Coordinates of C-alpha atoms in Angstrom, one line a residue:
M1 CA 7.5 -10.0 -50.4
F2 CA 8.7 -13.1 -52.0
I3 CA 9.1 -14.2 -55.8
L4 CA 9.4 -17.8 -56.4
E5 CA 11.4 -19.2 -59.3
K6 CA 13.2 -22.3 -60.4
P7 CA 15.0 -24.4 -59.9
Y8 CA 13.6 -25.5 -56.3
V9 CA 10.9 -24.2 -53.8
S10 CA 11.4 -26.2 -50.3
V11 CA 8.6 -27.5 -47.9
L12 CA 9.9 -25.2 -45.6
L13 CA 9.7 -22.3 -47.5
K14 CA 6.0 -22.9 -48.9
K15 CA 4.9 -23.9 -45.5
T16 CA 6.4 -20.4 -44.1
L17 CA 4.8 -18.5 -46.8
T18 CA 1.6 -19.6 -46.0
E19 CA 2.1 -19.3 -42.2
M20 CA 2.7 -15.6 -42.6
N21 CA 0.1 -14.9 -45.3
A22 CA 3.0 -13.3 -47.6
I23 CA 2.9 -11.4 -50.3
V24 CA 3.9 -13.6 -53.2
L25 CA 4.0 -13.0 -56.8
D26 CA 1.7 -14.9 -59.2
N27 CA 3.8 -16.7 -61.4
E28 CA 4.0 -20.3 -63.1
V29 CA 6.4 -21.5 -60.2
A30 CA 4.3 -20.3 -57.5
R31 CA 1.0 -21.4 -58.8
S32 CA 2.7 -24.9 -58.9
A33 CA 4.4 -24.6 -55.7
M34 CA 1.6 -23.2 -53.7
K35 CA -1.2 -25.4 -55.2
G36 CA -3.8 -26.6 -52.4
S37 CA -2.6 -23.7 -50.3
S38 CA -5.0 -21.0 -49.1
L39 CA -2.3 -18.2 -49.8
K40 CA -3.7 -15.6 -52.5
L41 CA -0.9 -14.6 -55.1
Y42 CA -0.5 -11.2 -56.2
S43 CA -0.5 -10.3 -60.0
D44 CA 2.2 -8.5 -61.5
Q45 CA 0.3 -5.3 -61.1
N46 CA -0.7 -5.9 -57.2
F47 CA 2.8 -6.9 -56.3
I48 CA 4.5 -3.8 -58.0
K49 CA 1.9 -1.5 -56.2
A50 CA 2.4 -3.3 -52.7
Y51 CA 6.0 -2.7 -53.4
N52 CA 6.0 1.0 -54.4
E53 CA 4.0 1.8 -51.6
N54 CA 6.7 0.7 -49.2
P55 CA 9.8 0.0 -51.3
A56 CA 11.9 -0.4 -47.8
Q57 CA 10.3 -3.4 -47.1
P58 CA 12.0 -6.7 -47.3
V59 CA 11.9 -8.7 -50.7
Y60 CA 13.1 -12.2 -51.0
S61 CA 13.6 -14.6 -54.0
N62 CA 14.6 -18.2 -53.6
S63 CA 16.2 -17.9 -56.9
E64 CA 18.3 -15.5 -59.1
N65 CA 15.9 -16.7 -61.8
A66 CA 13.7 -13.7 -60.4
I67 CA 16.5 -11.0 -61.3
D68 CA 15.1 -10.3 -64.7
W69 CA 11.5 -9.6 -63.6
I70 CA 12.9 -7.3 -60.6
D71 CA 14.8 -5.6 -63.2
N72 CA 12.0 -4.9 -65.3
N73 CA 9.3 -4.0 -62.4
L74 CA 10.9 -3.0 -59.1
S75 CA 13.0 -0.2 -60.3
S76 CA 11.8 2.8 -58.2
A77 CA 14.1 2.4 -55.0
G78 CA 17.3 1.2 -56.9
L79 CA 17.0 -2.4 -56.3
P80 CA 18.0 -3.7 -59.4
G81 CA 21.4 -1.6 -59.5
K82 CA 22.2 -3.1 -55.8
I83 CA 21.4 -6.6 -57.1
R84 CA 23.8 -5.9 -60.0
L85 CA 26.5 -4.3 -57.8
F86 CA 26.8 -8.0 -56.2
K87 CA 25.8 -10.2 -59.4
D88 CA 28.5 -8.6 -61.7
K89 CA 31.8 -9.8 -60.1
A90 CA 34.0 -7.2 -61.5
A91 CA 31.6 -4.7 -60.0
F92 CA 31.8 -6.0 -56.6
R93 CA 35.9 -6.2 -56.9
N94 CA 35.7 -2.4 -57.9
L95 CA 33.5 -1.7 -54.9
V96 CA 36.0 -3.6 -52.4
K97 CA 39.1 -2.6 -54.3
D98 CA 40.6 -0.5 -51.7
I99 CA 40.1 -3.2 -48.9
Y100 CA 42.4 -5.4 -51.1
P101 CA 44.7 -3.1 -52.8
D102 CA 46.9 -5.8 -53.8
F103 CA 44.4 -8.3 -55.0
F104 CA 45.0 -9.2 -58.9
Y105 CA 41.8 -9.5 -60.9
R106 CA 40.8 -8.7 -64.5
T107 CA 38.0 -9.1 -66.9
V108 CA 38.3 -10.8 -70.4
K109 CA 35.7 -11.4 -73.0
F110 CA 34.7 -15.0 -73.7
D111 CA 35.8 -14.7 -77.5
E112 CA 39.1 -13.3 -76.3
L113 CA 40.1 -16.1 -73.7
D114 CA 42.6 -17.4 -76.5
K115 CA 44.3 -14.4 -76.5
V116 CA 45.0 -14.1 -73.0
D117 CA 48.8 -14.6 -72.2
P118 CA 48.6 -17.0 -68.7
Q119 CA 52.2 -15.6 -67.9
Q120 CA 50.5 -12.0 -67.5
T121 CA 48.0 -13.2 -64.9
S122 CA 48.7 -14.6 -61.2
I123 CA 49.0 -18.1 -61.2
P124 CA 47.7 -19.9 -59.3
C125 CA 44.1 -18.3 -60.3
V126 CA 40.5 -18.6 -60.7
I127 CA 38.4 -18.1 -63.8
K128 CA 34.6 -18.0 -63.9
P129 CA 32.0 -16.0 -65.4
C130 CA 31.5 -12.5 -64.3
V131 CA 27.6 -13.4 -63.6
G132 CA 27.4 -16.9 -62.4
F133 CA 25.7 -19.5 -60.4
F134 CA 26.6 -23.0 -58.7
S135 CA 30.3 -23.1 -59.8
L136 CA 29.1 -23.5 -63.3
G137 CA 32.3 -22.7 -65.8
V138 CA 34.2 -22.1 -63.0
H139 CA 38.0 -23.5 -63.1
M140 CA 41.0 -23.5 -60.9
I141 CA 44.4 -22.7 -62.4
E142 CA 47.7 -23.8 -61.0
S143 CA 50.0 -23.7 -64.0
V144 CA 50.2 -22.4 -67.5
D145 CA 49.3 -25.7 -69.0
G146 CA 46.5 -25.7 -66.7
W147 CA 45.3 -22.4 -68.2
H148 CA 45.0 -23.8 -71.5
K149 CA 43.0 -26.9 -70.4
A150 CA 40.7 -24.7 -68.7
V151 CA 39.9 -22.5 -71.8
T152 CA 39.4 -25.3 -73.5
A153 CA 36.9 -26.9 -71.0
I154 CA 35.0 -23.4 -70.7
K155 CA 34.5 -23.5 -74.6
G156 CA 33.0 -26.7 -74.2
E157 CA 31.1 -26.0 -71.3
V158 CA 29.2 -22.7 -72.4
E159 CA 26.6 -24.0 -74.8
H160 CA 25.5 -26.9 -72.4
I161 CA 25.2 -24.3 -69.3
K162 CA 23.2 -21.8 -71.6
T163 CA 20.6 -24.6 -71.8
M164 CA 20.0 -24.6 -67.7
Y165 CA 19.6 -21.0 -66.5
P166 CA 18.5 -17.8 -67.6
A167 CA 20.7 -15.4 -68.9
K168 CA 20.3 -12.9 -66.0
V169 CA 21.7 -15.9 -63.9
L170 CA 24.6 -16.6 -65.9
E171 CA 26.0 -14.1 -68.3
L172 CA 28.8 -16.0 -70.3
D173 CA 30.0 -12.9 -72.6
N174 CA 32.4 -12.0 -69.9
F175 CA 34.7 -13.9 -67.3
I176 CA 36.9 -12.8 -64.4
I177 CA 40.4 -13.9 -63.7
E178 CA 41.2 -13.6 -60.0
Q179 CA 44.1 -14.6 -57.8
C180 CA 43.3 -17.7 -55.4
I181 CA 42.3 -16.5 -52.0
E182 CA 44.1 -18.6 -49.3
G183 CA 42.2 -20.1 -46.3
E184 CA 39.2 -22.1 -45.4
E185 CA 36.0 -21.2 -47.5
F186 CA 32.7 -20.4 -46.1
A187 CA 29.3 -19.3 -47.1
I188 CA 27.2 -17.1 -44.9
D189 CA 23.5 -16.6 -44.9
A190 CA 23.0 -13.1 -43.5
Y191 CA 20.6 -10.3 -44.0
Y192 CA 20.7 -6.4 -43.3
D193 CA 17.8 -5.2 -41.2
N194 CA 16.0 -2.3 -41.6
S195 CA 18.7 0.1 -39.9
G196 CA 21.4 -1.6 -42.2
N197 CA 22.9 -3.7 -39.4
P198 CA 23.8 -7.2 -40.4
V199 CA 22.5 -10.5 -39.0
I200 CA 24.1 -13.8 -39.6
L201 CA 21.5 -16.7 -39.9
N202 CA 24.1 -19.4 -40.8
I203 CA 27.7 -20.2 -41.6
L204 CA 28.7 -23.1 -43.6
G205 CA 32.2 -24.5 -44.2
H206 CA 32.8 -25.5 -47.6
L207 CA 34.6 -28.9 -47.7
F208 CA 36.9 -29.8 -51.0
A209 CA 38.3 -32.9 -52.1
S210 CA 41.6 -31.3 -53.2
S211 CA 43.3 -28.0 -53.9
D212 CA 42.0 -27.6 -57.4
D213 CA 38.4 -28.9 -56.5
V214 CA 35.7 -26.1 -57.1
G215 CA 32.7 -28.1 -56.5
D216 CA 29.9 -27.8 -54.3
R217 CA 29.5 -31.2 -53.1
C218 CA 29.6 -30.7 -49.1
Y219 CA 29.0 -27.8 -46.8
I220 CA 28.8 -28.2 -43.0
T221 CA 28.0 -26.0 -40.0
S222 CA 28.2 -26.5 -36.5
P223 CA 28.4 -24.5 -32.8
E224 CA 32.0 -24.5 -33.2
I225 CA 32.2 -22.9 -36.7
I226 CA 29.8 -19.9 -35.7
K227 CA 31.6 -19.6 -32.3
K228 CA 34.9 -19.1 -34.2
H229 CA 33.9 -17.0 -37.1
H230 CA 30.7 -15.0 -36.1
D231 CA 32.2 -11.6 -35.1
N232 CA 35.0 -11.6 -37.8
F233 CA 32.4 -12.0 -40.5
I234 CA 30.1 -9.6 -38.9
G235 CA 32.9 -7.0 -39.2
L236 CA 33.3 -7.4 -42.6
L237 CA 29.4 -7.7 -43.6
K238 CA 29.3 -3.9 -41.8
E239 CA 31.7 -2.5 -44.1
I240 CA 30.1 -4.1 -47.5
G241 CA 26.8 -3.0 -46.3
K242 CA 27.9 0.5 -45.7
R243 CA 29.8 0.8 -49.2
A244 CA 26.4 -0.6 -50.8
D245 CA 23.8 1.1 -48.7
L246 CA 22.2 -1.9 -47.9
N247 CA 19.0 -2.5 -45.8
N248 CA 16.2 -4.9 -45.7
F249 CA 18.4 -6.8 -48.0
P250 CA 19.4 -10.7 -47.9
I251 CA 23.0 -12.3 -49.1
H252 CA 24.8 -15.4 -49.6
I253 CA 28.4 -14.3 -49.1
E254 CA 31.4 -16.6 -50.0
I255 CA 34.4 -16.0 -47.9
R256 CA 37.8 -17.3 -47.2
A257 CA 39.3 -16.9 -43.8
D258 CA 43.1 -17.8 -42.9
E259 CA 44.6 -18.9 -39.4
Q260 CA 45.3 -15.2 -38.7
G261 CA 41.8 -13.9 -39.0
N262 CA 42.3 -12.3 -42.6
L263 CA 39.5 -12.4 -44.7
G264 CA 38.9 -12.6 -48.5
V265 CA 35.7 -12.1 -50.3
I266 CA 35.0 -14.7 -53.0
E267 CA 31.6 -13.3 -54.1
V268 CA 28.2 -12.0 -52.6
N269 CA 25.0 -13.4 -54.1
P270 CA 22.1 -10.8 -53.6
M271 CA 18.3 -11.3 -52.9
R272 CA 18.9 -14.8 -51.4
F273 CA 20.3 -17.0 -49.0
A274 CA 22.0 -20.3 -50.0
G275 CA 20.4 -21.5 -53.4
W276 CA 17.9 -24.2 -53.9
C277 CA 16.8 -23.3 -50.7
V278 CA 19.6 -25.4 -49.1
T279 CA 19.4 -22.5 -46.5
D280 CA 16.9 -24.6 -45.1
L281 CA 20.1 -26.2 -43.2
A282 CA 19.8 -23.7 -40.7
Y283 CA 16.5 -25.0 -39.6
H284 CA 17.3 -28.5 -39.3
A285 CA 20.6 -27.4 -37.3
Y286 CA 19.4 -24.7 -35.3
E287 CA 15.6 -24.4 -35.7
I288 CA 16.4 -21.0 -37.4
N289 CA 13.8 -20.2 -40.2
P290 CA 15.9 -18.0 -42.4
Y291 CA 12.9 -16.9 -44.3
K292 CA 11.0 -15.6 -41.2
Y293 CA 14.0 -14.3 -39.4
Y294 CA 14.7 -12.1 -42.3
M295 CA 11.0 -11.0 -42.9
K296 CA 10.5 -10.5 -39.0
G297 CA 14.0 -8.8 -38.2
L298 CA 14.6 -11.6 -35.8
I299 CA 18.2 -12.4 -34.5
P300 CA 19.4 -16.0 -33.3
D301 CA 20.2 -16.5 -29.8
W302 CA 23.5 -18.1 -30.4
E303 CA 24.4 -18.6 -27.0
A304 CA 21.2 -21.1 -26.3
I305 CA 21.7 -22.7 -29.6
F306 CA 25.2 -23.5 -28.6
E307 CA 24.4 -25.0 -25.6
S308 CA 21.7 -27.4 -27.1
R309 CA 23.9 -28.7 -29.9
K310 CA 27.1 -29.4 -28.4
D311 CA 29.5 -31.7 -30.5
K312 CA 27.2 -31.8 -33.4
V313 CA 27.9 -31.2 -37.0
Y314 CA 25.3 -30.7 -39.8
A315 CA 25.8 -31.1 -43.2
M316 CA 24.1 -30.5 -46.7
V317 CA 25.4 -32.9 -49.3
I318 CA 24.7 -32.7 -53.1
G319 CA 23.9 -35.9 -55.0
D320 CA 25.4 -34.4 -58.3
I321 CA 25.7 -36.0 -61.7
D322 CA 28.9 -36.2 -63.3
S323 CA 29.1 -34.3 -66.7
S324 CA 30.0 -37.3 -68.6
V325 CA 26.6 -38.9 -67.7
D326 CA 23.5 -38.1 -70.2
C327 CA 20.8 -37.1 -67.7
K328 CA 18.3 -38.1 -70.2
K329 CA 19.3 -41.5 -70.1
I330 CA 18.7 -42.1 -66.3
V331 CA 15.9 -44.2 -65.7
S332 CA 15.8 -44.3 -61.7
I333 CA 17.9 -43.3 -58.8
D334 CA 18.4 -45.7 -56.1
Y335 CA 17.6 -43.1 -53.2
E336 CA 17.6 -45.5 -50.5
A337 CA 21.1 -46.8 -51.2
F338 CA 22.3 -43.1 -51.4
K339 CA 20.4 -42.5 -47.8
M340 CA 22.1 -45.3 -46.4
N341 CA 25.6 -43.4 -46.6
F342 CA 24.2 -41.4 -43.6
S343 CA 23.9 -42.2 -40.1
N344 CA 21.2 -39.6 -39.0
P345 CA 19.4 -38.3 -42.3
L346 CA 17.6 -35.1 -41.5
E347 CA 15.9 -34.6 -44.8
L348 CA 16.0 -36.2 -48.5
R349 CA 15.4 -33.9 -51.4
K350 CA 14.7 -35.5 -54.7
I351 CA 15.5 -33.3 -57.7
N352 CA 14.6 -33.6 -61.3
Y353 CA 17.7 -35.0 -63.0
K354 CA 16.3 -34.9 -66.3
E355 CA 16.3 -31.1 -66.0
Y356 CA 19.4 -30.3 -63.7
P357 CA 22.5 -32.3 -63.2
V358 CA 21.6 -33.1 -59.6
F359 CA 19.6 -36.1 -58.3
A360 CA 19.5 -35.2 -54.5
F361 CA 20.1 -33.0 -51.5
M362 CA 20.7 -34.8 -48.4
F363 CA 20.7 -32.9 -44.8
A364 CA 22.1 -34.7 -42.1
E365 CA 23.6 -34.7 -38.6
V366 CA 26.6 -36.3 -37.5
D367 CA 28.6 -36.2 -34.3
K368 CA 31.6 -34.1 -34.3
D369 CA 34.1 -37.3 -34.0
N370 CA 32.3 -38.8 -37.0
M371 CA 33.5 -36.4 -39.7
Q372 CA 34.8 -39.0 -42.0
E373 CA 30.9 -40.1 -42.8
L374 CA 30.9 -36.8 -44.5
T375 CA 34.6 -36.3 -45.8
K376 CA 34.3 -39.7 -47.8
M377 CA 31.5 -38.1 -49.9
L378 CA 33.9 -35.6 -51.4
Y379 CA 35.5 -38.7 -53.4
Y380 CA 32.6 -40.8 -53.5
D381 CA 31.3 -42.1 -57.2
F382 CA 27.4 -41.4 -57.0
S383 CA 26.8 -43.0 -60.5
R384 CA 26.6 -46.1 -58.6
Y385 CA 23.1 -44.8 -57.9
L386 CA 22.1 -44.1 -61.3
K387 CA 20.3 -46.7 -63.5
L388 CA 20.8 -46.1 -67.2
E389 CA 18.9 -47.1 -70.1

């Protein structure tokens, strides 16, 4: 069962839905995305009926914009409660509190950010909305002065952020302050099968430009990354799934791992894999269709995959637009020039930059010894590709 919502429905997802003759909720986004397809969409009533007849069946949404509809219509098997457990970062911290007994975190209302004494927090730290998405409203803080600058910045960002995503995706009344988690950052697309066993479909390394960078500009995956971290990450996923009683449930989880193998969970995003359908990187890299694997309970044959893709790295690069740019004043984008940055581009997705502060997603392949092609993107000024009025 699928619920399609903004901000993006990929070609791979649309093709998969048609091939599987999937149960897809009839809404404005689905009608637009599946226009010209032979797929029959399900009305609210028929979709709810199909779910209630078998609430254990897999449900997937490409976007957390669907959470509000799920809250109001698919409550018979406790699905909204499980979603909320992960969407609310404070609730999730409470779930795993005894796994990380020394981890500092606290919640604070937006209106009371000015009253927080930064000396009473664990600096360096991160402050972010308790319910958030896409690094919006997230700030890394490395000093007392940095705390005050972050609070000022958040106040300026909140009203703008509210115009981009529904309230269920971003709830800006409450923020969480957390100590920094050490180690390399990874994002994992995984699902829990019918028996509650976790299955990893991809592991993405998150590249940063600096220690205080919280952006999402570049993620990479490779056989080397999966070999090194798969088994350790599976152990953590089993513990989370047991505590939350998960089965037939997709997640996108962000983790930091240090050289000793210690794992710290940043957050868990429920009901989906990597947002904006960038989970499709697994298809480009490993021929793993994440939607089909989840729905059919398939498990990747990693050993065969490793053998066929030695010394390759696969990347997703976001063509983001600096917050100083008024997107409404953009006349055009030089996509061909942007594409020229990549020696082996796999897919260029053009994004509606009038609606979102992003003009493109690029999937690319590079040789392992050519990582500079990707790391230079972390510092690149993409405004050179924008033509303003």
